[in-house]
Each structure stands twice: as C-alpha cells, then as structure tokens.
XYZ file of C-alpha atoms in Angstrom:
218
model
C 19.287 21.968 -3.142
C 16.433 19.817 -4.466
C 13.004 20.996 -3.337
C 10.951 17.906 -2.338
C 7.744 19.944 -2.653
C 8.252 20.274 -6.411
C 7.667 17.418 -8.850
C 7.942 17.626 -12.641
C 5.615 15.435 -14.711
C 5.271 15.637 -18.485
C 7.233 18.885 -18.581
C 4.932 20.541 -16.013
C 6.176 21.515 -12.534
C 3.803 20.841 -9.652
C 4.387 22.683 -6.390
C 2.962 20.625 -3.527
C 3.670 23.101 -0.735
C 6.483 25.090 0.852
C 10.031 24.040 1.738
C 12.283 26.283 3.828
C 15.411 24.186 3.401
C 14.720 22.148 6.535
C 11.032 21.307 6.750
C 8.101 20.972 4.361
C 4.545 22.215 4.652
C 2.315 20.424 2.173
C -0.848 21.921 0.660
C -3.538 19.253 0.213
C -5.439 20.998 -2.644
C -2.135 21.257 -4.553
C -1.433 17.580 -3.835
C -4.836 16.698 -5.330
C -3.988 18.650 -8.510
C -0.737 16.708 -8.828
C -2.347 13.330 -8.088
C -5.040 13.983 -10.690
C -2.411 14.816 -13.323
C -0.194 11.868 -12.403
C -3.204 9.551 -12.338
C -4.125 10.532 -15.898
C -0.540 9.834 -17.008
C -0.540 6.423 -15.292
C -4.087 5.208 -15.877
C -5.447 7.232 -18.821
C -7.497 10.344 -19.425
C -10.617 8.917 -17.742
C -8.899 8.802 -14.346
C -10.435 11.114 -11.755
C -10.264 11.723 -8.031
C -13.703 11.549 -6.439
C -14.796 14.039 -3.795
C -16.029 11.159 -1.627
C -12.462 9.824 -1.448
C -10.787 13.053 -0.274
C -10.892 12.033 3.382
C -9.145 8.693 2.871
C -6.666 10.212 0.377
C -5.778 12.923 2.912
C -5.173 10.274 5.567
C -2.915 8.308 3.206
C -1.097 11.448 2.052
C -0.331 12.383 5.667
C 1.147 8.919 6.073
C 3.276 9.021 2.936
C 4.638 12.530 3.587
C 5.319 11.402 7.166
C 3.301 14.111 8.909
C 3.641 12.635 12.384
C 1.191 15.057 14.007
C -1.613 14.331 11.520
C -0.848 10.595 11.628
C -1.214 10.654 15.412
C -4.620 12.346 15.025
C -5.648 9.506 12.674
C -4.184 6.844 14.998
C -1.650 5.853 12.326
C 1.861 4.678 13.173
C 4.194 5.982 10.407
C 6.674 3.197 11.185
C 4.200 0.478 10.135
C 2.834 -0.330 6.682
C -0.654 0.312 5.292
C -3.395 -2.304 4.937
C -5.939 -0.580 2.692
C -9.333 -2.259 2.808
C -12.591 -1.657 0.990
C -15.149 -3.170 -1.383
C -14.303 -4.403 -4.865
C -13.635 -1.597 -7.345
C -13.374 1.270 -4.835
C -9.874 2.204 -6.022
C -7.510 0.621 -3.481
C -4.951 -0.653 -5.989
C -5.037 2.554 -8.010
C -4.372 4.663 -4.921
C -1.467 2.518 -3.767
C 0.070 2.609 -7.235
C -0.431 6.383 -7.389
C 0.572 7.600 -3.936
C 4.120 6.250 -4.026
C 4.840 8.947 -6.641
C 4.021 11.642 -4.083
C 7.373 11.090 -2.369
C 9.864 10.379 -5.189
C 12.830 10.761 -2.818
C 11.629 7.823 -0.714
C 12.347 4.203 -1.586
C 9.516 3.003 -3.883
C 7.559 -0.196 -3.316
C 6.429 -2.712 -5.946
C 2.697 -3.470 -6.164
C 2.380 -7.239 -6.720
C -0.926 -9.186 -6.990
C -0.982 -11.878 -4.303
C -2.353 -14.414 -6.796
C 0.715 -13.905 -9.049
C 2.979 -14.731 -6.107
C 1.073 -17.980 -5.544
C 1.366 -18.848 -9.247
C 5.115 -18.273 -8.905
C 5.202 -20.613 -5.913
C 3.347 -23.304 -7.856
C 6.030 -23.062 -10.537
C 9.295 -22.709 -8.595
C 8.397 -23.595 -5.000
C 9.654 -22.259 -1.691
C 12.207 -19.866 -3.179
C 9.161 -17.655 -3.893
C 8.529 -17.319 -0.150
C 12.190 -16.395 0.398
C 12.079 -13.836 -2.437
C 9.005 -12.042 -1.124
C 9.594 -12.644 2.566
C 12.474 -10.201 2.817
C 14.646 -7.688 1.017
C 12.414 -5.459 -1.028
C 9.602 -3.045 -0.292
C 6.258 -4.560 -1.418
C 2.554 -3.828 -1.562
C 0.652 -7.125 -1.812
C -2.466 -6.485 -3.865
C -5.791 -8.300 -3.327
C -4.558 -10.108 -0.246
C -6.704 -13.006 0.924
C -8.469 -14.001 -2.294
C -5.493 -15.839 -3.805
C -5.667 -19.650 -4.099
C -3.750 -22.018 -1.855
C -0.342 -22.800 -3.328
C 0.573 -26.289 -4.447
C 4.091 -27.445 -5.348
C 5.034 -31.088 -5.972
C 1.785 -32.223 -4.380
C 2.187 -30.211 -1.176
C -0.289 -27.478 -0.265
C 0.992 -24.205 1.200
C -0.698 -21.024 2.399
C 1.869 -18.982 0.506
C 0.872 -15.463 1.515
C 0.443 -16.517 5.138
C 4.028 -17.793 5.174
C 5.261 -14.644 3.444
C 3.493 -12.414 5.985
C 5.144 -14.322 8.836
C 8.522 -13.824 7.147
C 7.794 -10.147 6.495
C 6.966 -9.690 10.183
C 10.304 -11.173 11.276
C 12.060 -9.068 8.648
C 10.223 -5.940 9.871
C 11.421 -6.544 13.444
C 15.018 -6.713 12.201
C 15.070 -3.976 9.563
C 11.911 -1.817 9.953
C 11.295 -2.230 6.199
C 7.547 -1.864 5.802
C 4.971 -3.973 3.988
C 1.777 -2.612 2.426
C -1.270 -4.528 1.216
C -4.769 -4.104 -0.167
C -7.696 -6.403 0.553
C -11.451 -6.737 0.054
C -11.733 -8.941 3.144
C -12.742 -8.142 6.701
C -10.494 -8.850 9.690
C -12.534 -12.002 10.411
C -12.200 -13.216 6.828
C -8.439 -12.596 6.892
C -8.183 -14.591 10.109
C -10.177 -17.434 8.526
C -7.800 -17.367 5.559
C -4.492 -17.137 7.392
C -5.151 -18.160 10.979
C -4.884 -16.307 14.280
C -1.071 -16.283 14.387
C -0.742 -14.478 11.066
C -3.614 -12.135 11.920
C -1.882 -11.076 15.146
C 1.331 -10.379 13.191
C -0.651 -8.346 10.676
C -1.831 -6.050 13.462
C 1.829 -5.272 14.201
C 2.794 -4.967 10.532
C -0.027 -2.748 9.310
C -2.075 0.353 9.959
C -5.649 -0.412 8.938
C -7.068 2.247 6.609
C -10.568 1.499 5.336
C -12.799 2.816 2.588
C -16.458 3.122 3.531
C -18.179 -0.231 3.003
C -20.611 1.543 0.656
C -17.859 3.117 -1.495
C -18.777 3.129 -5.183
C -17.392 0.624 -7.673
C -15.423 2.959 -9.956
C -14.992 0.293 -12.617
C -18.669 0.379 -13.592
C-alpha cells in the first residue's frame, strides 16, 4: 500500500509523518523540510522558507492535508477554495505553486495568471470564459489587477464572469477554485461588483499574509 506520508524528490525520500494504514498524522517540522527541498527544485537554490511565514504556511498545510479539526480552529472550510491575499512580493504565488505538491495523490490545480486569461479572451473571445468557468481545477494568480477584456469592440470584465461561472460550477460539482490577490475586499468589490464579491465569499476561504510582510523579491 502506498504511504501518503512519504514523498520522493530527486532520489531522496521525505517522511512527512505517520500513516497507520487508515489515517495520517503529519509532522509540521518534517513538512517544512520537504517544502524547502521541493521549493529549491522548483524555484532554484536561493529559495527559502522564512520563519515569519510559518504561521500562514501551517494554516495552508492544514487545509491541503484536510485536517478538519485544525481547519475548524482556523475558521477554514475545507470544502471551499483558498483566496490568498497579501502585499506584492510576499510569496503568495510561490506558496500556491509549492503546496499542491504536498498532496500528490490529490487532483492538482493549474496556477494561471489572471492577466493571461484576459489576453486569451481578447484573442479568441467568450470561449475563454467557458474554458476557465468550469471543468478543471484552477488557481487564478494576481486576481483583480488584470485589464478589462475587449473582443471585437466589446468590453468584458472577464475574471468577474469567470468567477460567476466558477460559483455555479462549484454548486453543482464541489470542484474548488483558488486565487491569489494583492487587493483588499473593498478593492475586489470595486473591480468586480457586489454580486461577484458575494459569490467569492462562498467560493473562498480568506487567508491573509500580514500587511507588513516583506517583499521577498528585493
């Protein structure tokens, strides 16, 4: 039987906790060792996990390993997606790209920049909204700073329409949507309107970096 607590990367086996054949007990310090190693493989040797980020990483890890008890303590609904917010450069995208590898037996999501989706809409039109509004498991990166779409002279709030479609799809299938954003709730509402904002509350758990989190790209 495959042990979900063990992951092999680069010929090295990482043991993330204990598995008794039925249930798993994860060990957070061991998870951090694995995430550091995987991060260096994905993003280069300069990747590091900062002590200041341990609290938010633990919260996200509890979500991804589906620890319902810890999620309840953090007021996180494991059936909804994650909206990860924080200032520019704090590491939101990196974490979302990294943490999906923690649970290789779960269906992976694709991390797609919201601006690229709008560029696709400008080129091929409303099929883009259909393609991203259902079906696959996505994390929309940098939500809210993308331009307004324009196809054959018609303007469209592309990501707003996609979020409405994802909400309807979520009600039918329970397939989750994740996203990252630099914007506040008020700024998101200004961008997408009250209707989309209310759907986002039902689609996402809000997980926020401290507003003073360091810019790791400097």
